Coordinates of C-alpha atoms and ligand atoms in Angstrom, one line a residue:
X1 CA -0.3 -23.8 -11.9
X2 CA -2.9 -22.7 -9.3
X3 CA -1.5 -22.6 -5.8
X4 CA -2.2 -19.8 -3.3
X5 CA 0.1 -19.4 -0.4
X6 CA -0.5 -17.7 2.9
X7 CA 2.6 -16.4 4.7
X8 CA 2.9 -15.2 8.3
X9 CA 5.6 -14.3 10.8
X10 CA 5.6 -16.7 13.7
X11 CA 6.9 -14.5 16.5
X12 CA 7.0 -10.6 16.9
X13 CA 7.8 -9.6 13.3
X14 CA 11.0 -9.0 11.3
X15 CA 11.4 -12.7 10.6
X16 CA 12.5 -12.0 7.0
X17 CA 9.0 -12.2 5.5
X18 CA 9.8 -9.6 2.7
X19 CA 12.8 -11.7 1.6
X20 CA 10.8 -14.9 1.4
X21 CA 7.9 -13.2 -0.4
X22 CA 10.3 -11.8 -2.9
X23 CA 11.8 -15.3 -3.5
X24 CA 8.3 -16.9 -3.8
X25 CA 6.8 -14.3 -6.2
X26 CA 9.0 -15.6 -8.9
X27 CA 6.3 -18.2 -9.3
X28 CA 3.3 -16.0 -8.5
X29 CA 0.9 -13.8 -10.4
X30 CA 0.0 -11.6 -7.5
X31 CA 1.1 -10.6 -4.0
X32 CA -1.4 -9.3 -1.5
X33 CA -1.1 -7.3 1.7
X34 CA -4.2 -7.8 3.9
X35 CA -3.6 -6.0 7.3
X36 CA -1.4 -3.4 9.0
X37 CA 0.0 -0.4 7.3
X38 CA 3.3 1.4 7.1
X39 CA 4.3 0.2 10.5
X40 CA 5.7 -2.8 8.6
X41 CA 9.3 -2.8 7.2
X42 CA 10.1 -5.5 4.8
X43 CA 13.6 -5.5 3.5
X44 CA 14.6 -6.9 0.1
X45 CA 18.2 -7.2 -1.1
X46 CA 18.4 -7.6 -4.9
X47 CA 21.7 -7.4 -6.7
X48 CA 23.3 -5.7 -3.8
X49 CA 20.6 -3.0 -3.7
X50 CA 18.5 -2.7 -0.5
X51 CA 14.8 -1.8 -0.8
X52 CA 12.6 -1.4 2.3
X53 CA 8.8 -1.7 1.6
X54 CA 6.3 -0.6 4.2
X55 CA 2.9 -0.5 2.6
X56 CA 3.4 -1.9 -0.8
X57 CA 3.5 -5.7 -1.2
X58 CA 6.9 -7.2 -1.5
X59 CA 6.1 -8.6 -5.0
X60 CA 6.3 -5.1 -6.6
X61 CA 9.9 -5.7 -7.7
X62 CA 8.7 -8.3 -10.1
X63 CA 7.2 -7.0 -13.4
X64 CA 4.9 -10.1 -13.9
X65 CA 3.4 -9.7 -10.4
X66 CA 0.3 -7.7 -9.5
X67 CA 0.7 -6.0 -6.1
X68 CA -2.6 -5.7 -4.3
X69 CA -3.5 -3.9 -1.1
X70 CA -6.6 -5.5 0.5
X71 CA -9.4 -3.7 2.4
X72 CA -7.8 -4.7 5.8
X73 CA -4.8 -2.5 5.3
X74 CA -4.8 1.1 6.7
X75 CA -3.3 3.5 4.2
X76 CA -1.4 6.7 4.9
X77 CA -1.6 8.7 1.6
X78 CA 1.6 10.5 2.5
X79 CA 3.5 7.3 3.2
X80 CA 2.1 5.7 0.0
X81 CA 3.3 8.7 -2.0
X82 CA 6.8 8.6 -0.4
X83 CA 7.1 4.9 -1.1
X84 CA 5.9 5.2 -4.7
X85 CA 8.5 8.0 -5.2
X86 CA 11.2 5.8 -3.7
X87 CA 10.3 2.9 -6.0
X88 CA 10.2 5.2 -9.1
X89 CA 13.6 6.6 -8.2
X90 CA 14.8 3.0 -8.2
X91 CA 13.3 2.5 -11.7
X92 CA 10.7 0.0 -10.4
X93 CA 7.6 0.1 -12.6
X94 CA 4.3 0.7 -10.8
X95 CA 1.8 1.3 -13.6
X96 CA -0.6 -1.6 -14.2
X97 CA 1.0 -3.5 -11.3
X98 CA -0.5 -1.8 -8.2
X99 CA -4.1 -2.1 -7.1
X100 CA -5.5 -0.7 -3.8
X101 CA -8.9 -1.5 -2.3
X102 CA -11.2 1.5 -2.2
X103 CA -12.4 0.1 1.1
X104 CA -9.1 0.7 2.9
X105 CA -9.3 3.0 5.8
X106 CA -7.1 6.1 5.6
X107 CA -4.5 7.1 8.3
X108 CA -4.7 10.8 8.7
X109 CA -2.0 13.1 10.1
X110 CA -4.3 13.5 13.2
X111 CA -4.2 9.7 13.7
X112 CA -0.4 9.9 13.9
X113 CA -0.6 12.9 16.2
X114 CA -2.8 10.9 18.6
X115 CA -0.6 7.8 18.4
X116 CA 2.5 9.9 19.4
X117 CA 0.6 12.0 22.0
X118 CA -0.8 8.8 23.6
X119 CA 2.5 7.1 23.8
X120 CA 4.0 10.1 25.5
X121 CA 1.1 10.3 27.9
X122 CA 1.5 6.6 28.8
X123 CA 5.1 7.1 29.7
X124 CA 6.6 3.9 31.2
X125 CA 3.4 2.0 30.3
X126 CA 3.7 2.9 26.6
X127 CA 3.4 0.1 24.0
X128 CA 6.4 1.2 22.0
X129 CA 4.4 1.7 18.8
X130 CA 5.9 2.7 15.5
X131 CA 4.2 6.1 15.9
X132 CA 2.6 5.7 12.5
X133 CA -1.1 6.2 13.6
X134 CA -2.0 2.6 13.1
X135 CA -3.9 2.0 16.4
X136 CA -6.0 5.3 16.1
X137 CA -6.9 4.5 12.5
X138 CA -8.2 1.0 13.3
X139 CA -10.0 2.4 16.4
X140 CA -12.0 4.8 14.1
X141 CA -12.7 1.9 11.7
X142 CA -14.3 -0.2 14.4
X143 CA -16.1 2.9 15.8
X144 CA -17.6 3.5 12.3
X145 CA -16.4 7.0 12.1
X146 CA -13.3 6.2 9.9
X147 CA -12.5 7.6 6.5
X148 CA -12.0 5.2 3.6
X149 CA -10.4 5.8 0.2
X150 CA -13.8 5.5 -1.4
X151 CA -14.8 8.7 0.5
X152 CA -12.3 10.7 -1.5
X153 CA -14.2 10.1 -4.7
X154 CA -17.0 12.5 -3.7
X155 CA -15.5 15.8 -2.5
X156 CA -18.5 17.2 -0.6
X157 CA -19.0 13.9 1.2
X158 CA -15.3 13.8 2.0
X159 CA -15.3 17.3 3.5
X160 CA -18.3 16.5 5.6
X161 CA -16.7 13.2 7.0
X162 CA -13.2 14.6 7.5
X163 CA -14.4 17.7 9.2
X164 CA -16.3 15.8 11.9
X165 CA -13.5 13.3 12.3
X166 CA -10.7 15.8 12.7
X167 CA -12.9 17.8 15.0
X168 CA -13.1 14.7 17.2
X169 CA -9.4 14.1 17.0
X170 CA -8.6 17.7 17.9
X171 CA -10.9 17.5 20.9
X172 CA -8.8 14.5 22.1
X173 CA -5.5 16.0 21.3
X174 CA -6.2 19.4 23.0
X175 CA -8.3 18.3 26.0
X176 CA -7.2 14.8 26.9
X177 CA -3.6 14.7 25.7
X178 CA -2.8 18.4 26.1
X179 CA -1.2 18.3 22.8
X180 CA -1.2 20.4 19.6
X181 CA -4.3 20.1 17.4
X182 CA -4.0 19.4 13.7
X183 CA -5.2 21.8 11.0
X184 CA -8.2 20.5 9.0
X185 CA -7.5 22.7 6.0
X186 CA -3.9 21.7 5.8
X187 CA -4.9 18.1 6.0
X188 CA -7.3 18.5 3.1
X189 CA -4.9 20.5 1.1
X190 CA -2.2 17.9 1.5
X191 CA -4.3 14.7 1.0
X192 CA -6.6 15.6 -1.8
X193 CA -3.8 16.2 -4.4
X194 CA -2.1 12.9 -3.3
X195 CA -5.4 11.0 -3.7
X196 CA -5.8 12.5 -7.2
X197 CA -2.3 11.2 -8.1
X198 CA -3.0 7.6 -6.8
X199 CA -6.7 7.5 -7.7
X200 CA -5.9 5.3 -10.8
X201 CA -4.8 2.5 -8.5
X202 CA -7.9 2.5 -6.3
X203 CA -10.6 -0.1 -7.2
X204 CA -12.6 -2.9 -5.7
X205 CA -9.8 -5.5 -5.5
X206 CA -11.8 -8.5 -4.3
X207 CA -13.0 -9.6 -7.8
X208 CA -9.4 -9.3 -9.1
X209 CA -8.1 -11.5 -6.2
X210 CA -10.9 -13.9 -6.7
X211 CA -10.0 -14.3 -10.4
X212 CA -6.2 -14.7 -9.8
X213 CA -6.6 -17.0 -6.9
X214 CA -8.9 -19.3 -9.0
X215 CA -6.7 -19.3 -12.1
X216 CA -3.2 -18.7 -11.0
X217 CA -1.1 -18.1 -7.8
X218 CA -1.3 -15.4 -5.1
X219 CA 1.1 -14.9 -2.2
X220 CA -0.7 -13.4 0.7
X221 CA 1.9 -11.5 2.6
X222 CA 1.3 -11.1 6.4
X223 CA 2.9 -8.1 8.1
X224 CA 4.0 -8.0 11.7
X225 CA 3.9 -11.4 13.5
X226 CA 1.6 -13.9 15.2
X227 CA 2.4 -12.5 18.7
X228 CA 1.5 -9.0 17.6
X229 CA -2.0 -10.2 16.8
X230 CA -4.7 -8.0 18.6
X231 CA -6.6 -11.1 19.9
X232 CA -3.9 -13.8 20.3
X233 CA -0.7 -11.9 20.8
X234 CA 0.9 -10.4 23.9
X235 CA -1.9 -7.9 24.6
X236 CA -1.7 -5.0 25.2
X237 CA 1.8 -5.0 23.6
X238 CA 0.5 -5.9 20.2
X239 CA -0.5 -4.1 17.0
X240 CA -4.2 -3.2 16.2
X241 CA -5.0 -5.8 13.6
X242 CA -5.4 -9.5 13.2
X243 CA -2.0 -10.6 11.9
X244 CA -2.9 -14.3 11.8
X245 CA -4.7 -16.3 9.2
X246 CA -8.3 -15.0 9.7
X247 CA -6.9 -11.5 9.1
X248 CA -6.3 -12.6 5.6
X249 CA -9.9 -13.6 4.9
X250 CA -11.4 -10.5 6.4
X251 CA -8.7 -8.2 5.0
X252 CA -9.3 -9.4 1.4
X253 CA -12.7 -11.0 1.1
X254 CA -11.0 -14.2 -0.1
X255 CA -12.1 -17.4 1.7
X256 CA -9.8 -19.8 3.5
X257 CA -10.7 -22.5 1.0
X258 CA -8.6 -20.7 -1.6
X259 CA -5.4 -21.2 0.4
X260 CA -3.4 -24.4 -0.6
X261 CA -0.4 -23.9 1.7
X262 CA 0.4 -21.8 4.8
X263 CA 4.0 -20.9 5.4
X264 CA 5.3 -19.7 8.8
X265 CA 8.4 -17.5 8.6
X266 CA 10.6 -18.2 11.6
X267 CA 13.8 -16.5 12.4
X268 CA 16.5 -18.9 13.7
X269 CA 16.5 -16.8 16.9
X270 CA 13.8 -14.4 18.2
X271 CA 13.6 -10.6 18.1
X272 CA 11.1 -8.0 19.3
X273 CA 10.9 -4.3 18.8
X274 CA 8.9 -2.2 21.3
X275 CA 7.8 -3.1 24.8
X276 CA 6.2 -6.2 26.3
X277 CA 7.2 -9.7 27.5
X278 CA 9.9 -11.7 25.8
X279 CA 10.7 -14.9 27.7
X280 CA 13.8 -16.0 25.8
X281 CA 15.4 -12.5 25.6
X282 CA 19.1 -12.4 26.1
X283 CA 20.4 -9.3 27.9
X284 CA 24.0 -10.3 27.6
X285 CA 26.9 -10.5 25.1
X286 CA 25.2 -13.2 23.1
X287 CA 22.1 -11.0 22.7
X288 CA 24.3 -8.1 21.7
X289 CA 26.2 -10.3 19.2
X290 CA 23.0 -11.6 17.6
X291 CA 21.8 -8.0 17.2
X292 CA 25.2 -7.1 15.6
X293 CA 25.5 -10.2 13.3
X294 CA 21.9 -10.1 12.4
X295 CA 21.8 -6.3 11.8
X296 CA 18.8 -6.1 14.1
X297 CA 17.8 -2.5 13.6
X298 CA 14.1 -1.8 13.0
X299 CA 13.5 -1.3 9.3
X300 CA 10.7 1.3 10.0
X301 CA 11.8 3.2 13.1
X302 CA 15.5 2.4 13.3
X303 CA 15.1 1.2 16.9
X304 CA 17.3 -1.5 18.2
X305 CA 15.6 -4.9 18.2
X306 CA 15.7 -7.0 21.4
X307 CA 17.2 -10.4 20.7
X308 CA 16.9 -13.9 22.3
X309 CA 16.9 -17.6 21.7
X310 CA 14.3 -19.3 19.4
X311 CA 11.1 -19.7 21.3
X312 CA 9.5 -23.0 20.4
X313 CA 6.4 -22.5 22.7
X314 CA 5.5 -19.5 20.5
X315 CA 6.3 -21.3 17.3
X316 CA 3.9 -24.1 18.3
X317 CA 1.2 -21.5 19.1
X318 CA 1.8 -19.9 15.7
X319 CA 1.5 -23.3 14.0
X320 CA -1.8 -23.9 15.7
X321 CA -3.3 -20.4 15.1
X322 CA -2.3 -20.2 11.5
X323 CA -2.7 -23.9 10.6
X324 CA 0.8 -23.9 9.2
X325 CA 1.9 -26.5 6.7
X326 CA 5.6 -25.7 6.9
X327 CA 8.3 -23.3 8.1
X328 CA 10.8 -21.1 6.3
X329 CA 13.7 -20.8 8.7
X330 CA 15.5 -17.6 8.1
X331 CA 18.8 -16.0 9.2
X332 CA 20.5 -19.4 10.0
X333 CA 23.8 -17.7 9.0
X334 CA 23.5 -15.4 12.0
X335 CA 24.1 -18.3 14.3
X336 CA 27.2 -19.5 12.4
X337 CA 29.7 -18.1 15.0
X338 CA 28.1 -19.5 18.1
X339 CA 29.8 -22.2 20.2
X340 CA 26.6 -23.2 21.9
X341 CA 23.0 -22.6 20.8
X342 CA 19.9 -22.8 22.9
X343 CA 16.2 -23.3 22.1
X344 CA 13.5 -22.1 24.6
X345 CA 11.2 -25.1 25.0
X346 CA 8.8 -24.3 27.7
X347 CA 7.8 -22.0 30.5
X348 CA 4.7 -21.4 32.6
X349 CA 3.8 -17.8 31.7
X350 CA 5.1 -14.9 29.8
X351 CA 6.2 -13.1 33.0
X352 CA 7.8 -16.2 34.5
X353 CA 11.2 -15.7 32.9
X354 CA 13.1 -17.5 35.6
X355 CA 11.5 -20.8 34.8
X356 CA 12.4 -21.4 31.2
X357 CA 13.3 -24.9 30.0
X358 CA 16.1 -24.7 27.5
X359 CA 17.6 -27.3 25.2
X360 CA 21.3 -26.7 24.5
X361 CA 23.3 -27.9 21.6
X362 CA 26.6 -27.4 19.9
X363 CA 27.0 -24.8 17.2
X364 CA 28.5 -25.5 13.8
X365 CA 31.0 -22.6 13.6
X366 CA 31.2 -22.7 9.8
X367 CA 29.8 -20.3 7.2
X368 CA 26.4 -21.3 5.8
X369 CA 25.8 -18.5 3.4
X370 CA 26.0 -19.7 -0.2
X371 CA 25.1 -23.3 0.6
X372 CA 22.3 -24.5 -1.8
X373 CA 21.5 -27.9 -0.5
X374 CA 20.4 -29.2 2.8
X375 CA 22.9 -32.0 2.8
X376 CA 25.7 -29.5 2.4
X377 CA 24.9 -27.7 5.6
X378 CA 27.2 -28.5 8.6
X379 CA 26.0 -31.5 10.6
X380 CA 25.2 -29.5 13.7
X381 CA 23.2 -27.0 11.6
X382 CA 21.1 -29.9 10.2
X383 CA 20.7 -31.2 13.8
X384 CA 19.4 -27.7 14.8
X385 CA 16.9 -27.8 12.0
X386 CA 15.8 -31.4 12.8
X387 CA 15.4 -30.4 16.4
X388 CA 13.0 -27.6 15.5
X389 CA 11.1 -29.9 13.2
X390 CA 10.8 -32.5 16.0
X391 CA 9.8 -30.0 18.7
X392 CA 7.2 -28.4 16.4
X393 CA 6.1 -31.4 14.5
X394 CA 6.3 -29.3 11.3
X395 CA 8.7 -29.5 8.4
X396 CA 11.2 -26.8 7.6
X397 CA 10.6 -26.4 3.9
X398 CA 12.9 -23.5 3.1
X399 CA 16.1 -22.2 4.7
X400 CA 17.5 -18.7 4.3
X401 CA 21.2 -18.2 4.8
X402 CA 21.6 -14.5 3.9
X403 CA 19.7 -11.4 3.0
X404 CA 20.0 -11.8 -0.8
X405 CA 17.4 -13.5 -3.1
X406 CA 20.0 -16.1 -3.9
X407 CA 20.7 -17.1 -0.3
X408 CA 18.0 -19.8 -0.1
X409 CA 17.8 -23.5 0.3
X410 CA 14.7 -25.1 -1.1
X411 CA 13.9 -28.3 0.7
X412 CA 10.4 -28.8 -0.7
X413 CA 8.7 -27.2 -3.7
X414 CA 5.8 -25.7 -1.8
X415 CA 4.0 -24.9 -5.1
X416 CA 3.6 -28.6 -5.9
Ligands
GDP501 P1 10.3 -8.6 7.7 O1 9.7 -7.5 8.4 O2 9.8 -9.9 8.3 O3 10.2 -8.6 6.2 O4 11.9 -8.6 8.1 P2 12.8 -7.3 8.1 O5 13.1 -6.9 6.7 O6 12.2 -6.2 8.9 O7 14.1 -7.8 8.8 C1 14.8 -8.9 8.4 C2 16.2 -8.4 8.1 O8 17.1 -9.5 8.0 C3 16.4 -7.6 6.9 O9 17.5 -6.7 7.1 C4 16.8 -8.6 5.8 O10 17.5 -8.1 4.8 C5 17.6 -9.6 6.6 N1 17.5 -11.0 6.2 C6 16.5 -11.7 5.7 N2 16.8 -13.0 5.6 C7 18.1 -13.1 6.1 C8 19.0 -14.2 6.2 O11 18.7 -15.4 6.0 N3 20.2 -13.9 6.7 C9 20.6 -12.7 7.0 N4 21.8 -12.5 7.5 N5 19.8 -11.6 6.9 C10 18.6 -11.8 6.4
IMO502 P1 7.1 -6.2 10.2 O1 6.0 -6.4 9.2 C1 8.2 -5.6 14.3 C2 5.3 -3.5 16.8 C3 5.7 -2.2 17.4 C4 5.0 -2.2 18.7 C5 3.7 -2.8 18.4 C6 2.5 -1.8 18.1 O2 8.2 -5.4 9.6 O3 7.4 -7.4 10.8 P2 2.0 -0.2 16.0 O4 2.8 0.9 15.4 O5 1.7 -1.3 15.1 O6 0.8 0.2 16.8 O7 3.0 -0.8 17.2 O8 3.9 -3.6 17.2 N1 5.4 -3.6 15.4 C7 6.3 -4.3 14.8 N2 7.4 -4.9 15.2 N3 7.9 -5.6 13.0 C8 6.8 -5.0 12.5 O9 6.4 -5.1 11.2 C9 6.0 -4.3 13.4 N4 4.9 -3.5 13.2 C10 4.5 -3.2 14.5 O10 7.1 -2.1 17.5 O11 5.7 -3.0 19.6
MG503 MG1 10.2 -5.8 9.4

């Protein structure tokens, strides 16, 4: 079987991508991350055990799957080490399963210091970043002064590049942000031993992906969501990478012709972490209940996620931008208790929150967790799903009704 699948969040992240990737990798040979860094938090629940992945692809739990980090990802060596230790302590094998592009840019402690200092400096105008140094690392990449994993292979070359980079960072930190500078020597002493311990995973991953994508199956795992895309999202309240489909091609070196199916991960309602516009946001008891029932606490920063009704206008934009073939609708069970459910259909602009056209329908008020077939879902739940399909002109091919691997309804075999 050769079928490559591209997967992306359709809104502002945390749609349940990790869970769906984990389900799909049962039938895959590799799982690839292509953008973002440890700002992501992808939660997997297997046999009652919860594992949160930030940097490592969500296929790592499967022994037959190669987990590949493409060149578009920004890598914090400290975060990578922490995550590997966490996986090892959970008895998850890494050896011969993890491959990291030598062209990945590295997030330094000084990038994180700049991210945090800048957010503080911006005050009320802050983005609400995860404070992981993502933005500053991508800035240096584009400015052509960044440090890549490949630079760590030659010590003299590394020292020369890291010295001028941290010198620049410290100038910014001290003089512009009036913040504490970062020690060059401490950074080198910390990062070089970590690099030595992970060096065995660092290769040119593009030929490997080319081979697997030609002969077998890869799941390309998007992090963040469509509306956090640097070009097409709710700028400036976005992340610093292309989260949408083209980010996959540049972040891996694999062409779009290799993708057979693009899957949008859509939560049955909408959430957002951090600042910025959110037209269908609910600042009432319903919003509080969705947060409570959905456990909407950020998997990376522990911040409360803002909640609202499903936004179809954004879903349609995500379908267009990513050329989606189908939707995986997640967290349907979170709506089980509601008497009435709304869908945000249209509005003029992101700031025009008063003028939203909603479609209201009756809830189903029955438990959906554990249901395995579409026909066994309550009638009103099926009506909700059909309404989404009609409004988006796209089929819902998978439904998730709980956090566990087993809580899934396959409507269509997307590998066929
Ligand atoms: P991601 O960033 O898109 O991978 O999503 P997160 O892991 O940040 O957030 C999704 C949260 O919802 C996690 O806590 C998951 O365990 C949980 N989850 C995923 N799918 C479902 C579902 O269908 N129902 C419920 N109740 N929880 C789910
Ligand atoms: P996953 O992959 C939700 C948000 C931050 C902030 C903005 C910029 O788990 O869906 P950054 O640190 O990237 O510069 O922050 O992007 N953000 C996310 N929100 N889920 C994520 O990842 C996110 N990654 C970044 O909250 O608003
Ligand atoms: Mg998340």
